[in-house]
Short mmCIF file of C-alpha atoms and ligand atoms in Angstrom, two decimals:
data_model
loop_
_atom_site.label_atom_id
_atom_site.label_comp_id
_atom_site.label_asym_id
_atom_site.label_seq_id
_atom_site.Cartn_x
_atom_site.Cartn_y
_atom_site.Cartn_z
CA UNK Z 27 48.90 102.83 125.80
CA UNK Z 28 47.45 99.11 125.35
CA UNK Z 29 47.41 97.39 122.01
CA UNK Z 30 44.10 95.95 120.78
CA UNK Z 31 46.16 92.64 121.23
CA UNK Z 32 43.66 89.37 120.50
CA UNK Z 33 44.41 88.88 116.89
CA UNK Z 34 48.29 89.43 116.41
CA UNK Z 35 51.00 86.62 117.73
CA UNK Z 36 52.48 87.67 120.27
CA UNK Z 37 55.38 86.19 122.51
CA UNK Z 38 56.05 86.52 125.94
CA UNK Z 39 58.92 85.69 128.41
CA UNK Z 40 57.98 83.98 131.47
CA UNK Z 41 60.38 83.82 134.71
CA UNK Z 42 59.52 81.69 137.84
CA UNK Z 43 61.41 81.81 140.71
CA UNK Z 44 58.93 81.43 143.69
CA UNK Z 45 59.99 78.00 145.27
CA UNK Z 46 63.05 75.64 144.37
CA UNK Z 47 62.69 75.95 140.46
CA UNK Z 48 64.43 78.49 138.81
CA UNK Z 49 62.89 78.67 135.24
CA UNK Z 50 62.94 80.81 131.87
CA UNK Z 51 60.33 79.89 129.27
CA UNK Z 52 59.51 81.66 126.48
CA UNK Z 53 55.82 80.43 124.70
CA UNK Z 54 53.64 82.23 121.84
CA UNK Z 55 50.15 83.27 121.54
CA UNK Z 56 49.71 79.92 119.64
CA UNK Z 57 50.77 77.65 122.02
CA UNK Z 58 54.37 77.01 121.08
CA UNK Z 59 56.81 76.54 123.37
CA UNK Z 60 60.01 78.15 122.16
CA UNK Z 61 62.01 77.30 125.38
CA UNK Z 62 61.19 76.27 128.48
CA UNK Z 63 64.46 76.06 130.81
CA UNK Z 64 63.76 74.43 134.24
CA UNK Z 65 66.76 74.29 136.97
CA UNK Z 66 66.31 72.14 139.86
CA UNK Z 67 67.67 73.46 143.31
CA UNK Z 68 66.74 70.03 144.97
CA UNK Z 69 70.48 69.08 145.49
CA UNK Z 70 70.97 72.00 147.29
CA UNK Z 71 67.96 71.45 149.30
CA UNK Z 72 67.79 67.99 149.84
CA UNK Z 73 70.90 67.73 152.92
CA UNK Z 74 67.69 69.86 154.98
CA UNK Z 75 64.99 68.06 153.94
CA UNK Z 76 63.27 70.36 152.28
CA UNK Z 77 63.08 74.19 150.81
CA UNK Z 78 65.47 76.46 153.02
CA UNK Z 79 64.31 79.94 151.69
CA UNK Z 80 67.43 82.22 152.02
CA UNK Z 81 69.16 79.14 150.01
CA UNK Z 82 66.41 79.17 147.49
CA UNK Z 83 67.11 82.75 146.98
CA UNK Z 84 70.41 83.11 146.93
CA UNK Z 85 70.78 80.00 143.91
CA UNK Z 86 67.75 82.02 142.03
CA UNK Z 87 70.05 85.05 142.58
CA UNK Z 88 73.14 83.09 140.78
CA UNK Z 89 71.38 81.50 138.16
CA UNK Z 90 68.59 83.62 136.91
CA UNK Z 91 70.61 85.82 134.38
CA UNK Z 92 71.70 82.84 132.59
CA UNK Z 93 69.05 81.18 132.05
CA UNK Z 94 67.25 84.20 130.84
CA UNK Z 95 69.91 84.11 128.30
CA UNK Z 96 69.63 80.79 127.69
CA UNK Z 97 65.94 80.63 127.08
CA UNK Z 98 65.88 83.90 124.59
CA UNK Z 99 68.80 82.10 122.85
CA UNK Z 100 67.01 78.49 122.75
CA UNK Z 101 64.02 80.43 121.28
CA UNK Z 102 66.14 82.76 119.00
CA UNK Z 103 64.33 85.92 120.19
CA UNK Z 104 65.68 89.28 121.57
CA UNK Z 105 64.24 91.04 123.97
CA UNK Z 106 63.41 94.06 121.45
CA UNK Z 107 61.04 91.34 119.62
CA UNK Z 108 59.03 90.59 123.09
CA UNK Z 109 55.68 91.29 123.41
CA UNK Z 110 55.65 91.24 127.10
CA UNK Z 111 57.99 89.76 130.19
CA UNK Z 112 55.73 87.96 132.22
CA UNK Z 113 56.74 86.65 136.21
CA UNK Z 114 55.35 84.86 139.34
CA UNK Z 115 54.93 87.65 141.49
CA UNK Z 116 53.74 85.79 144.17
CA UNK Z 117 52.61 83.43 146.01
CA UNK Z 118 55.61 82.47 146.93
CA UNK Z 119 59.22 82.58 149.13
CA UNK Z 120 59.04 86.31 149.18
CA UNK Z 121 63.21 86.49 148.84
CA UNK Z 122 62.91 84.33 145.40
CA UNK Z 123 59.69 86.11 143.89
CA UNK Z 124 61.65 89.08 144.46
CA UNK Z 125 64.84 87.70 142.48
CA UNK Z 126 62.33 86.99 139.38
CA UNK Z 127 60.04 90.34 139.84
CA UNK Z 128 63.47 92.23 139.85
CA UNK Z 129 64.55 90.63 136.61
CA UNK Z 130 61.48 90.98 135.10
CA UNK Z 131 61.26 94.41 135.86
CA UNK Z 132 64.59 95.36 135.20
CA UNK Z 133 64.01 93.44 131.22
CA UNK Z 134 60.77 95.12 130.64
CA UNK Z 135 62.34 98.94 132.12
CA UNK Z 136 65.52 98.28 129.84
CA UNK Z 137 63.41 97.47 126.53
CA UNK Z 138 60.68 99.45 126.79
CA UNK Z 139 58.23 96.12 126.94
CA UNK Z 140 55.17 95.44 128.79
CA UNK Z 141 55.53 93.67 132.13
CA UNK Z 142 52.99 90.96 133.48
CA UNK Z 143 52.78 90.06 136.93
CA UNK Z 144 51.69 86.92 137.29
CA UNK Z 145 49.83 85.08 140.37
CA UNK Z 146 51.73 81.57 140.05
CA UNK Z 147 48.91 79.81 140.83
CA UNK Z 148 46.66 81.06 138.03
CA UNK Z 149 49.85 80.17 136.28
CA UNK Z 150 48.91 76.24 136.79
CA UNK Z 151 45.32 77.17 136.25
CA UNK Z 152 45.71 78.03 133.06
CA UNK Z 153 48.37 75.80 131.77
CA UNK Z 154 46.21 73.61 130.20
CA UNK Z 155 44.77 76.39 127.71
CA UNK Z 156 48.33 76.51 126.62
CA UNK Z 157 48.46 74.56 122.96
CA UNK Z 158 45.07 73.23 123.53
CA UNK Z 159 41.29 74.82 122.67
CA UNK Z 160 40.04 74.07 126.08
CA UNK Z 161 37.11 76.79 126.97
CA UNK Z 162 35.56 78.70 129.81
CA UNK Z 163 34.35 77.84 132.41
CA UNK Z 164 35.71 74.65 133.41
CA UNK Z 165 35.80 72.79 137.00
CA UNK Z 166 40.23 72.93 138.48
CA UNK Z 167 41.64 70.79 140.88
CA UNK Z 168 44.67 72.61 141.93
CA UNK Z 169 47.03 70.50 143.96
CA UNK Z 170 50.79 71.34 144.70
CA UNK Z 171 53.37 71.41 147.64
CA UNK Z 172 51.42 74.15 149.07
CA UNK Z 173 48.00 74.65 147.78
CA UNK Z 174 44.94 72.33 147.43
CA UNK Z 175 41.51 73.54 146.25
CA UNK Z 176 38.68 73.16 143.98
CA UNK Z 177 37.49 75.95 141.71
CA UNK Z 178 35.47 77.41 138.95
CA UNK Z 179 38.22 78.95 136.52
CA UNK Z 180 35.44 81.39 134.45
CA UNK Z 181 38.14 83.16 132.57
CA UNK Z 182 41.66 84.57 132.82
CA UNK Z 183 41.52 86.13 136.39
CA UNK Z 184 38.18 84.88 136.99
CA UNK Z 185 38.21 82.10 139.64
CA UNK Z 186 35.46 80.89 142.22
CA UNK Z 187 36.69 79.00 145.22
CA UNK Z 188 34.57 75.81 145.65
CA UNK Z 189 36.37 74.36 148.12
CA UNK Z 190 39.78 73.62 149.71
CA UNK Z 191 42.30 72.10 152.34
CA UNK Z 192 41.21 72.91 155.86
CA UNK Z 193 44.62 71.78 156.66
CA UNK Z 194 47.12 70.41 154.80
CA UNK Z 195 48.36 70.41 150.71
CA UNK Z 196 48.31 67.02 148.75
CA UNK Z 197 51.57 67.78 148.07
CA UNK Z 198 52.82 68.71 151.77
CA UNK Z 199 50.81 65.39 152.44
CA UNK Z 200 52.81 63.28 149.93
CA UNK Z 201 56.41 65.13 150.98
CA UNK Z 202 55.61 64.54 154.98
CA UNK Z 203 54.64 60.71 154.12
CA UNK Z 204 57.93 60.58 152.00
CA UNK Z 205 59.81 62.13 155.31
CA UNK Z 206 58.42 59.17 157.49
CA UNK Z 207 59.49 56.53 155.32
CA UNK Z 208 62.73 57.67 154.98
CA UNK Z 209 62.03 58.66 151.37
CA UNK Z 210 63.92 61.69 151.19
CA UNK Z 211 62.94 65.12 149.33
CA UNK Z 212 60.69 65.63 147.10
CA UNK Z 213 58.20 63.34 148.81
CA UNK Z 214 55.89 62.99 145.44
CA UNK Z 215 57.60 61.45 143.12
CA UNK Z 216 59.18 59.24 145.63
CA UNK Z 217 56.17 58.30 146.95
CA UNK Z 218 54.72 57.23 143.71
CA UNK Z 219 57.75 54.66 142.84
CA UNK Z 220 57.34 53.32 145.96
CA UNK Z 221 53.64 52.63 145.36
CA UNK Z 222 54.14 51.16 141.98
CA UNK Z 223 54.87 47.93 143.69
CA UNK Z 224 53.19 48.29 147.18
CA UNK Z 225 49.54 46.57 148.04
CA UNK Z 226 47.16 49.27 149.00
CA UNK Z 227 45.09 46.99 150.63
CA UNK Z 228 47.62 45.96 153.61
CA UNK Z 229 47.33 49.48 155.59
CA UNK Z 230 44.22 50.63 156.43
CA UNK Z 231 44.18 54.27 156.69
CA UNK Z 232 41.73 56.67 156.71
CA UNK Z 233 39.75 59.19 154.46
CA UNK Z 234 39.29 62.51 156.18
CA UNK Z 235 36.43 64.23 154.63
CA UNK Z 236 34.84 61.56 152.69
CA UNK Z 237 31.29 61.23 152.21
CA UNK Z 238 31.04 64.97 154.12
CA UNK Z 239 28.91 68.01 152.86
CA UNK Z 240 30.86 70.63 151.36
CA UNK Z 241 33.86 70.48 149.23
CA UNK Z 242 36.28 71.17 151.66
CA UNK Z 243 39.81 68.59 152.15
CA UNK Z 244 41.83 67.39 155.07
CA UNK Z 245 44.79 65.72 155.20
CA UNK Z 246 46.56 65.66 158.56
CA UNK Z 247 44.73 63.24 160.13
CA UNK Z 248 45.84 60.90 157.35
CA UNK Z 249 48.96 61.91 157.89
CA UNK Z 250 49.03 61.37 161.64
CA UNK Z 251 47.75 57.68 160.30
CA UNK Z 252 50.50 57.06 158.21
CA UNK Z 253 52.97 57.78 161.14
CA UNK Z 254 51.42 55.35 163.49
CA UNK Z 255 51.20 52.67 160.70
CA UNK Z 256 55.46 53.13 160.08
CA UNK Z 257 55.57 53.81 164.07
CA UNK Z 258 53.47 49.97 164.14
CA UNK Z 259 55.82 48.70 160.87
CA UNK Z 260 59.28 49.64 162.17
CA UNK Z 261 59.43 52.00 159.08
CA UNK Z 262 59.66 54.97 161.26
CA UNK Z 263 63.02 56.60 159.98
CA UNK Z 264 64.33 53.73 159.48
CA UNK Z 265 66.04 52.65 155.96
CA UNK Z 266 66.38 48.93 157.23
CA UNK Z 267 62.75 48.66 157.41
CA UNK Z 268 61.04 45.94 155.55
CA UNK Z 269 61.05 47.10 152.17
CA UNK Z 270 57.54 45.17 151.23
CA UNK Z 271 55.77 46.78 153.65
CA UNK Z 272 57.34 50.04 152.83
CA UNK Z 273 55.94 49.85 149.42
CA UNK Z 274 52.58 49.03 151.07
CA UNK Z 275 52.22 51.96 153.04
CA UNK Z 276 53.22 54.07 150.27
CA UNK Z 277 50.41 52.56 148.08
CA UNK Z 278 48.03 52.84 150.77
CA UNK Z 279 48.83 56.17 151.26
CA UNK Z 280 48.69 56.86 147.65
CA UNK Z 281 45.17 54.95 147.50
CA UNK Z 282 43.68 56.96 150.17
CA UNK Z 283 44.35 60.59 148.64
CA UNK Z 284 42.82 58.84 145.40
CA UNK Z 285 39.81 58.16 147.19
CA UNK Z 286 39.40 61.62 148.66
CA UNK Z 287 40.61 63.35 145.44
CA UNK Z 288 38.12 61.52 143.22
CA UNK Z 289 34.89 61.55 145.81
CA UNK Z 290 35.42 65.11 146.50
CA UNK Z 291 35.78 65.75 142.34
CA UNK Z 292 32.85 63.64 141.68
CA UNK Z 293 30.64 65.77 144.19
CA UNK Z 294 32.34 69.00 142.48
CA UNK Z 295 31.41 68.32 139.16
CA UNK Z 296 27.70 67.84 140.11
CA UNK Z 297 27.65 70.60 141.55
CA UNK Z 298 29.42 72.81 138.40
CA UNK Z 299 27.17 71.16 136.41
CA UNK Z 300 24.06 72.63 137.90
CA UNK Z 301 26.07 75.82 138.09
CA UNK Z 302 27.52 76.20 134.45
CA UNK Z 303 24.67 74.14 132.86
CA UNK Z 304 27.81 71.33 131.92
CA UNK Z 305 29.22 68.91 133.85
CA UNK Z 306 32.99 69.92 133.08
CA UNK Z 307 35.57 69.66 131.73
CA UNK Z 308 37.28 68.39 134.98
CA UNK Z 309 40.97 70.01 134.76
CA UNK Z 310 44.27 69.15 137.02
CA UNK Z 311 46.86 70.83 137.84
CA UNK Z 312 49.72 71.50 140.19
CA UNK Z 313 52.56 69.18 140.85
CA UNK Z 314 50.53 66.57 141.89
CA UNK Z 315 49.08 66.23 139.23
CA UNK Z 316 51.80 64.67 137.89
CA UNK Z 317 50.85 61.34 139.70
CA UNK Z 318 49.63 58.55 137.19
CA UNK Z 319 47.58 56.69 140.05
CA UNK Z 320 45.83 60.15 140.37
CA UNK Z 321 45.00 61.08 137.10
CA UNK Z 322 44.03 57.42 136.28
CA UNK Z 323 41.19 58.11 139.57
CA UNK Z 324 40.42 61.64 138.35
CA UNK Z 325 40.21 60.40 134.70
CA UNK Z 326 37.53 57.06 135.84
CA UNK Z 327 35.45 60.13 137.82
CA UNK Z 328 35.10 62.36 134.66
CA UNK Z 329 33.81 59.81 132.90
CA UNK Z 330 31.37 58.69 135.37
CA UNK Z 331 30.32 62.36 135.09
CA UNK Z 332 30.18 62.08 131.33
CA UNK Z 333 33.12 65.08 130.94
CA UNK Z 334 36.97 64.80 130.20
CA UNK Z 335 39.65 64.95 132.81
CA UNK Z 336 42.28 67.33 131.03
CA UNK Z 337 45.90 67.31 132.35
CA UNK Z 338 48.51 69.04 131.16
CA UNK Z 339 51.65 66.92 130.65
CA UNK Z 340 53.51 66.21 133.98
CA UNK Z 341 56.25 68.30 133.24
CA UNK Z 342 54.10 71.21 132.90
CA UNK Z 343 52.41 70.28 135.95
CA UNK Z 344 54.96 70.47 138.26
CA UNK Z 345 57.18 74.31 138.39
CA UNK Z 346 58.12 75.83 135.12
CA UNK Z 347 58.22 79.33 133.39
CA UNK Z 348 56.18 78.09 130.15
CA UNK Z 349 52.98 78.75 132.32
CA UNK Z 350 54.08 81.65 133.74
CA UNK Z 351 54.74 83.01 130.45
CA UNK Z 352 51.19 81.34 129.20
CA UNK Z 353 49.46 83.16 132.10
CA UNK Z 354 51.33 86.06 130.87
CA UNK Z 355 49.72 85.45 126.94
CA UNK Z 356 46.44 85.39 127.91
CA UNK Z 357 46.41 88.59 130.10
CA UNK Z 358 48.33 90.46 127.33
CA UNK Z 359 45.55 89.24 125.18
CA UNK Z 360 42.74 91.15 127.18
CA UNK Z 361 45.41 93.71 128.06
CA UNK Z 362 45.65 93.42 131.44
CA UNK Z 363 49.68 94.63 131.72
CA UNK Z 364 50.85 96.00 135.26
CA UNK Z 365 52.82 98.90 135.86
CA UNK Z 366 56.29 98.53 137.18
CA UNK Z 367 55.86 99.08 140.52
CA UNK Z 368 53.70 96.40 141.21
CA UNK Z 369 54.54 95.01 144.40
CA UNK Z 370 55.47 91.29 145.03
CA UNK Z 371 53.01 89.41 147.35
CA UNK Z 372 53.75 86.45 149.82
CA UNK Z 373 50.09 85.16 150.00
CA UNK Z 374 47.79 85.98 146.96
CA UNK Z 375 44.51 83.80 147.04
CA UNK Z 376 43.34 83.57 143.06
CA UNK Z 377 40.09 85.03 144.50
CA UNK Z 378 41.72 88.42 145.25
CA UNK Z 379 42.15 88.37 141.43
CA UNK Z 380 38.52 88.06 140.74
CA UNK Z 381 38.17 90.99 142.77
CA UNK Z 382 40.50 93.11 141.59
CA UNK Z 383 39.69 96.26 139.25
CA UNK Z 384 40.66 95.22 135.51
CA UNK Z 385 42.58 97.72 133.80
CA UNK Z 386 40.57 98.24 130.46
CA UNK Z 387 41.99 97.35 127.21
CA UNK Z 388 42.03 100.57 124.81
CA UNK Z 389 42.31 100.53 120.99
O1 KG4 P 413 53.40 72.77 141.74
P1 KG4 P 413 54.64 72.32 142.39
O2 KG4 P 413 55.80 71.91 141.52
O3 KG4 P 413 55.18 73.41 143.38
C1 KG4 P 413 54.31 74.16 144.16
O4 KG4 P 413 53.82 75.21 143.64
O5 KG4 P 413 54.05 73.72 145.31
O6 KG4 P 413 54.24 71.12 143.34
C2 KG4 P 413 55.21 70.47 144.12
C3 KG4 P 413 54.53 69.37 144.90
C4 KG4 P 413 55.45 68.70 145.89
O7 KG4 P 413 54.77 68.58 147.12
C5 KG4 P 413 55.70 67.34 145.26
O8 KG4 P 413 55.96 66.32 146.21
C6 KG4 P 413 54.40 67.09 144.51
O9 KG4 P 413 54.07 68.36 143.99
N1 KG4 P 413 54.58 66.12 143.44
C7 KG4 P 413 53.96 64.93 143.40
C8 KG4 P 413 54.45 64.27 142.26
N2 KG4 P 413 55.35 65.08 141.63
C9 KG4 P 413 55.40 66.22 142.37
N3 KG4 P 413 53.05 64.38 144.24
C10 KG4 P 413 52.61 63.13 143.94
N4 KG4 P 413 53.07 62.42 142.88
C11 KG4 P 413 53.97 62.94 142.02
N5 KG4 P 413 54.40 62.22 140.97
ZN1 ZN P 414 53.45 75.44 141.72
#
C-alpha cells in the first residue's frame, strides 16, 4: 500500500544510465543533495565520434554497482533507510536504460522499497524544483543532445507540448557544428570555448524559423549553412584551418541558435501568459542549457517579458542521477510508485505521461 507521503522527508536513490553518463545520486525531499556521482564515458566514446550504444552499455554494465555503492556511502545511507529507488527508464539507448532499470529493480526487489520509473526527460523538467520553491505551471525550454521543445510543465507528469524541433536537437546542432570544425566530441562545450573569442558578426548564417507562426524549431538548414561557410573557410575537417575564423564561425553559429532560442521563447511566453494568466517563469533545461551565451539571451527575453529565466546550475543541466532521483521525490510525494515490471521504453514523449492513468495515492 502507498504512504500518505507529502509531509515526511523522504530520500530517494536516483540511477541514470540512458546515454554516456553513468550516474548515482541520492537527494531528499528538501532539496539536499547527499551525493550525486557522475562518470563520464566520453573517453571511451570520443575515438568514434560520438555515442556507440553497445559501448555505452557495456561501461554502464561495469561501473554501475560501484557507484551505487559509492553514492549510498557518500550520502551515509543504506538501502533499508530508502524511501524509494528512482531510474531513467527511458528515453534512452535501450541496452543502457536497461543496465539502470535492472539495478533499480533488483535494489528495490532486494529491500523491499518502492521503485520509481522515471521518464529522463521529466527528469530535466523538473530539476529546477529541486532546492528551490519554484511553482506550477511554468513555461520549459528543454534542449539536450536529443530533444528540443517548448512546454507547459503544469505539475509532476503534467506537460503540454507547445512546440518543438521539426528536425534537429540544439544539442545534435551544436555536436554536428563541433564535427565540422574539427572540434571533436562533445560538440557543446567545445563549441562554446571556441565562441568565447570568435566575432559573430563575420558569418552570416541563417535563422530557420524566425519570425514564423507557431512555436515549432529547425535546425538543419543552419546546419547545412555552417558546412558551406567551413567548406568556403577551409575549416572543413581541417585542424590547420585559420584559427580566427574558426572562432568566428563558432560564434556565429552560437549567435544564430541565440536568436532562434530567444525569438521563439519570447513568442512562447506571450502566449503562456494568456494561457496561465502569468507570463512565466521561463525555465531551461537540458544540456544546453549549460551555455552562458544562451542563458544570458534567454535571461534578456524574460525580462522583456517581465518574468525570471530560472536555470538550474550547469552541472545539473547536463546528465546526472540527482534529477532522476528529484523526479523520483516528487512522484513519491503524490504516490505515483510503479510496479516492478514496468517495462523500459526507447521513445517516451513527456505527453504520454500526461495521458497516462495516475495510480491514486491511498492513506
Ligand atoms: O542533457 P544532455 O546531457 O544529454 C541528453 O539527454 O541529450 O545534453 C547533451 C547535449 C549535447 O548535445 C551537448 O553538446 C550539449 O548538450 N551541451 C552543450 C553545452 N554543454 C552540453 N551545448 C551548448 N553549450 C554547452 N556548454
Ligand atoms: Zn538529458
Amino acid at each position: 500500500m502507498v504512504r500518505h507521503m507529502a509531509d515526511e522527508r523522504l530520500t530517494v536513490l536516483g540511477i541514470e544510465t540512458s546515454c554516456d553518463e553513468t550516474a548515482a545520486a541520492v537527494v531528499d525531499s528538501d532539496g539536499r543533495i547527499l551525493a550525486n556521482l557522475v562518470l563520464s564515458q566520453l573517453d571511451e566514446h570520443r575515438p568514434y565520434g560520438g555515442v556507440v550504444p553497445e559501448i555505452a552499455a557495456r561501461s554502464h554494465l561495469d561501473h554501475i554497482d560501484r557507484l551505487v555503492t559509492e553514492a549510498m556511502a557518500e550520502a551515509a545511507r543504506d538501502f533499508a533507510s530508502l524511501d524509494g529507488i528512482a531510474v531513467t527508464a527511458g528515453p534512452g539507448l535501450i541496452g543502457g536504460v536497461f543496465v539502470g532499470v535492472m539495478t533499480a529493480k533488483a535494489i528495490a526487489l532486494a529491500w523491499d522499497r518502492p521503485f520509481l520509473a522515471i521518464n529522463h526527460l521529466e527528469g530535466h523538467a523538473l530539476t529546477a524544483r529541486l532546492g528551490s520553491d519554484l511553482d506550477f505551471p511554468y513555461l520549459l525550454l528543454l534542449v539536450s543532445g536529443g530533444h528540443c521543445q517548448l512546454l507547459a510543465v503544469e505539475g509532476v507528469g503534467r506537460y503540454r507540448r507547445l512546440g518543438g524541433t521539426i528536425d534537429d536537437a540544439v544539442g545534435e546542432a551544436f555536436d554536428k557544428t563541433a564535427k565540422l570544425l574539427g572540434l571533436g566530441y562533445p560538440g557543446g562545450p567545445a563549441v562554446e570555448r571556441q565562441a568565447a573569442t570568435g566575432n559573430p558578426e563575420a558569418f552570416n548564417l541563417p535563422r530557420p524559423m524566425l519570425g514564423r507562426p507557431g512555436l515549432d524549431f529547425s535546425f538543419s538548414g543552419l546546419k547545412t549553412a555552417v558546412r558551406h561557410a567551413a567548406d568556403a573557410a577551409g575549416l572543413l575537417d581541417n585542424p590547420e584551418g585559420d584559427p580566427q575564423q574558426r572562432a568566428d564561425l563558432a560564434a556565429a553559429f552560437q549567435a544564430a541558435v541565440g536568436d532562434i532560442l530567444a525569438e521563439r521563447c519570447g513568442k512562447a511566453l506571450a502566449e503562456f501568459s494568456s494561457r496561465y494568466g502569468r507570463p512565466g517563469p521561463l525555465v531551461v533545461a537540458g544540456g544546453v542549457a549549460a551555455n552562458r551565451h544562451l542563458r544570458q539571451r534567454l535571461n534578456a527575453v524574460a525580462q522583456a517579458a517581465k518574468t525570471a529565466l530560472i536555470a538550474p546550475p550547469p552541472a545539473l543541466c547536463t546528465d546526472n542521477a540527482a534529477m532522476i532521483a528529484w523526479a523520483g521525490v516528487e512522484r513519491l510525494r503524490l504516490g505515483l510508485t510503479d510496479p516492478l515490471d514496468f517495462a523500459a521504453r526507447p521513445r517516451w514523449p513527456l505527453e504520454d505521461l500526461s495521458a497516462a492513468p495516475r495510480p491514486a495515492a491511498t492513506g
